[in-house]
Amino acid sequence: MIKIENLHASIDGKEILKGLNLEVKAGEIHAIMGPNGAGKSTLASVLAGREDYEVTAGSIDFDGTDLLELSTEDRAREGLFLAFQYPVEIPGVSNINFLRTALNEIREYKGQAQISAKEFMAMVREKSAIVELDSKLASRAVNEGFSGGEKKRNEIFQMAMLEPKLAVLDETDSGLDIDALRIVANGVNTLKSDQNATIVITHYQRLLDYIIPDFVHVLYDGRIVMTGTKELALELEEKGYDWIKESIDA
Amino acid sequence: MEKLNILSQFTSRFPSTEIDGLSSMANSARVFLSGNDFPTTRVERFKYTRLTKLSNAQFDGSAVTSISDFRKHQICPDALAIFVVNGHVYLPEIKVPNGLIIEDISSAKSLPSSSMKDVFAAMNVLHAQSGVSVHVAKNTVIDSVIEIVHVCTGSYAGFTRNQIFIGENAQAKVVMTYVSEQTKACFSHVHTSIEVGKRAHFNMEKVQMESSDLFSFSDEEVWQGADSVFQINTLTLDGNLVRNDLHIQVQGEHAETHLNGMYMLNGQQHVANYTTVDHQVANCESNELYKGIMDDKSIAVFNGKVFVRQDAQKTNAFQSNANVLISDDAGVNSKPELEIYADDVKCSHGSTTGQLDDEALFYLRARGISERGATQLLLTAFMSDVLDKITVPSVKEKVFEVINKRFNWELTL
Amino acid sequence: MAGYTENELAKDLENQEYKFGFVTDIEADTVPIGLNEGIIRLISTKKNEPDWLLEYRLKAFAIWKEMTEPEWAHVHYQKPDFQAIAYYSAPKQTKKYESWDDVDPEMKETMKKLGISMEEQQRLTGVAVDFVMDSVSVATSFKEKLGELGVIFCSFSDAVQNHPDLVKKYMGSVVPMTDNFYAALNAAVFTDGSFCYIPKGVRCPMELSTYFRINAGGTGQFERTLVVADEGSYVSYLEGCTAPQRDENQLHAAVVELIAMDHAEIKYSTVQNWYPGDKEGKGGIFNFVTKRGMCESHAKISWTQVETGSAVTWKYPSCILKGDYSIGEFYSVAVTNNYQQADTGTKMIHLGKHTKSTIISKGISAGKSQNSYRGLVQINKAAHHARNFSQCDSLLMTDECGAHTFPYIECKNPTAKIEHEATTSKIGEDQLFYCMQRGISEEKAISLIVNGYCKEVLNQLPMEFAVEAQKLLAISLEGSVG
C-alpha cells in the first residue's frame, strides 16, 4: 500500500525526520509510538503534503504512485486520509456542504459521476451512525463549536464518507474520554477491510486496546528504531520511553 | 481669515523658544501653522473636542512663584526626581548612577525631529521654554525610578519639551507626574520624544492629576528599535480638558508595544486619548487596553489607530476600549481604527460601552453588600486589568488615593 | 508540488472578466451634456412634471452650486466633470408599455443577458420587477395583482403623475436635498427610479424588485427610490445593478429613502455589480449613493447589500431609529479587486427608547484594491436602553490590497449597551490545508471558505438573490482560478 524509504524532512531548516523507513500493506494496522518531539506529527504532515515541511531526501510510494509528486488534494483523491490532531474550524461552511464538495471532487478525479443528493443523504445517515454522531452535527458548520470529542468523531465520520485506502490517525485519542475513545475505535474497526490500511499515531498505549495493531513501531529522533507487536506497546507503557532512548543513544 | 486671527492671537502670547536643538524643525513648524487654523470640530482630530473654551481663556501669565515646596508632589519617595515648574527645570542635587545623564534639554546636543500632527505640536517646536533630557547609555540598567514632576501654578500657559533616550540593551523606568497648585485657568503642552534602542526596555507611568481648571495637552512620540519593549500606562485622574497623543513608530522587528490607559472622570471633565501605533516592519506585536469610568457630565474620547504598513507582515495587533457610564449626563466617543496594508496579519479591536451589570450588582447586594459598596467593588474589578499593568507600587497607591478622594470612595488595592 | 500560490491566485483574479459588459443597441433620447438651469427645466418638461417638482429641482440645484465636493481620506479618484455628463438619457420609445409584449425585443434581450427573464421570473418566482435602463423605468410587472392589495409599485415618474400627494409628502423627508453634495445633485437632476407604497396592515405577498442598468455612454444615472411602508405593513425590496464595459468613468448618484411607519418592516436588499473598470483600473462606475431609512415606533428596517462592482463606491445605508423599540439592521458583503475602492458602512442613529441595531460587515480585498468599513453608532440622550452589536471582519487575499475599519461610536446615554468587534486576517492557511486534505481543490476551498465567511450576510438575502450573490462572489474570487 505505502512504502516509505529513507525519508528525511525538515521544517525551517531543522531536520525532524532522519531516514525513516516504513512499509504498510493492505489490510494492516500499524501503530507508531514515540516520545514527544520524535517526529510523529511531522510524519503525518509530510504524508498529507503540508507545505511548511520540506522533504530533503527519500521516497514514498503509494500504491505505485510517487506520493511526493502529488499536491495535497491529489493525495487525498488518491485515497490518503489524515485525521487531524487539531481539526480546523471553518465558520459558515456546513459539514454536509463540505463533504459533498469533497466527495464530488474525488469522484470527478476518478472519472465517476457526481453523487445524487438522495444517495448522499442516505450515505450521511449510514456513516454518521458508525461513530454515533448526532445528525444535527452534520448540518452544523465544520467543527465550529464542536467539543473535542465531537471533533474527533467528526474526523472518523469524514473518513467513513470518503472511504480512503490509507487512513493516518494523528493522536486521535488526545482529548477523548474513555467512552468517546471506544466509539472512535469502534468506528475505525468497522471501516477496516482487507482493501485498506491504517496508521495510528499515538503517544499512549490505551487506544491500542481498542484498535489492535498488527505492528507497533517506535519512532525516536526521526527514525523507526524498533518494531514489534502489540506487546511492545504494553512494554512501552510500563517502562516508558527512557530505556529506548538509553539503548539508542548508547 | 478670522480663524487665522484666533490662531495667531493664541500663539502671540508665547515667547520664542531658546532651545537650540529645535531650530532645525522651526521652519516646518512655521509652514504647518501658516497652513492651518485653530482647530474646530470639523478637523477630524478634534471632532469631539471643542476648543473654544481654550481659545477664549485668559492666561495672564501670573504664575504663583512662591510655592512652598513643589517636592511634595513627588509620587515615588525613592525616585531620582526632576521638577519642571511652569516650564522651568529644577534639577536637585542628586547622585545619578553611571550611564545616566539627566540635564536641562537646552544642554542636549541634538533632538529628534517630531511630526506636526496638529497646531499644538507645531507651537511646541516654536515656543517650548524648557524641559528635561534623560539619556541612558547602552547596556545600562537603571534600577531607580526616574520621576519627572510637571507642576503648573497660577495662570501659567506654556510649552515644555522633554526627551528620553534609552540606549541599546538598556533598561529604565520613568514616572511622569502632572500636578498643579493654586491654579486659575492654566494651559500646558508637554511634548516628550522617546527613543527606545535595540533590545532596550522602557516603561513609563504617566499620572495626570492636575486640577479641574487646567487645559493639559501632552504628546509622546516614540521610536522603537528591534527586539525592544515599550510600555506606557496613561492614568488620567483629574484635569479640565486633557488630551493625550501617543504616536508609536515601530521600526525594528520583534518589538513589543503595550499601551494601557485608564480614565476616571467626573464633573465637566473632557479627556481625549489619541493613539497611533504605526507598524512599519514585520514580526511585531502591539497591545492596547484603555478603560474608563465616566460620572456627572464628563466626556471621554478614545481614538486608537493601528496602522499596519505593507512590509509589516506577521503583525499581531490587539486593541480594546471599554467604558462604563455611571451618570445620565456622561458621554463617550470611541473610535478604534484599523488601517491595514499587509495581508499576513492578525489584528482585532473591540469597543464596549455600557453600565455596570445589574445582575452582578444584585448578586452582591443579595450577599449583604451595600449598593455603594457593590458598585465600587465592580468598578474596581472593571479597572483591575489596567491597574495590574502598573509597575511602580507607589504609583498604584497614589491612583487609589486620588480616586478615593475625588469620588469619595473607599476602594482598596 | 503543484500547490497553488497566493500570487497565482492574485494573477487570476486580475484577469477576471466583467460578464455584464455588453452594450444594448437601443436608440436613446439623450439631452445635451452639461448642467444648468436650462437642462433641469428640459428634464422636467420632458417628464411633464408639475411645477412644485421643478421648483424642488431648481432649489436643490441652487444649493448644490454652493456645495463643495467631499473629500475622503481613503478614496482617490479623478473627480467627475459635471459639465461633461448628459443628465438624461431614455431609451427612445414613444408609447408607454402596456404589457410585456410591447417591450422592445432588444431590451428583452438585455434583460435576458442580465439573467432577468421576465417571463420566467413572473412564472416561477412571483417577483414583481421594475427595470430602469439609463434613466427611465421601462417595465413594471405584476401591477394588477399588487393593485388589488392597494400596493403601489411603479416608476418614480408614474408616481409623480399618479400619486403626487404621496411623493410630495415623503420625497426628501429622510434624505433632504441639503444632506450632501451628491444628494443635492440627485435632487436637481434625478430622472426616474422606483416608488413603492404599502398600505396599512398589508403584507406584500411578493418580493418587489428593480434592476438598474446604465446603457448609454457619457451619461450618468441619477435615480431615486422611495419606499413607504404604512403602519403594520411589510415589504421586501430587491435592487440589482449592472452597466456595460466602457473606458470612461460613469457617475451613479442615487438616493434611496425608506419610511417604515409604526410596526412596519422593510427589508431592502441590493446586489450591486456595476462595471468595476478593467484590471488596470480604467473605466468603471463611480457609485455615490445616499440610502437612509426612517423607523417609527416598533418599526424595522433591514439593509442587506452585496457589493462587488463599481470602480469607486461610497455608500452608507443608514437607519434613523426615531420610534421607541425600532430596529435597524445592516448586513454587508463588499468585495474589491484590482483597483476598486469601496468605502462603505452604515449609520445607526438611535433616538428612541429601547432601539436596537445590528451591524454585520464582511469585507474581502483582493488585487490592489482598498476596502474600508466606515460606520457610526450614535446613541442620543433620550435613547434609553439602546443596544448595538457590530461586527466588522476583513479578509485579505493579497499583500497589495488594504482593509480598513473606521467605526465611530458615540454614546450619550448610560443605559446603552454597545459592542463592537472587528478582525482582520488572511484567508486561513490551516483552513485551506484541511479542505485540500479532504480532496477539495484550492479554488473550491477558497470559494467554500469565502461563502462560509459571508454566510451571515448571504442568509439575509431572499433565495433567488442569495444564489445570484453567491455566483457573483464566485465570479469575483474563483471564476478564473484554475
Coordinates of C-alpha atoms in Angstrom, one line a residue, chain B residues 20-22 24-25 103 105-113 133 163 165 195:
Chain B
D20 CA 18.9 75.3 20.2
G21 CA 18.1 71.7 19.3
L22 CA 14.7 72.8 18.0
S24 CA 16.1 72.7 12.6
M25 CA 12.4 72.0 13.0
E103 CA 20.0 67.5 32.2
I105 CA 17.1 70.0 27.5
S106 CA 18.8 73.2 26.4
S107 CA 22.1 71.5 27.1
A108 CA 21.2 68.4 24.9
K109 CA 23.2 68.3 21.7
S110 CA 20.6 67.0 19.3
L111 CA 16.9 66.5 19.4
P112 CA 14.9 64.1 17.2
S113 CA 12.5 65.8 14.9
S133 CA 16.6 65.3 28.8
Q163 CA 13.4 63.9 25.5
F165 CA 16.9 58.2 25.1
E195 CA 13.8 56.7 21.6

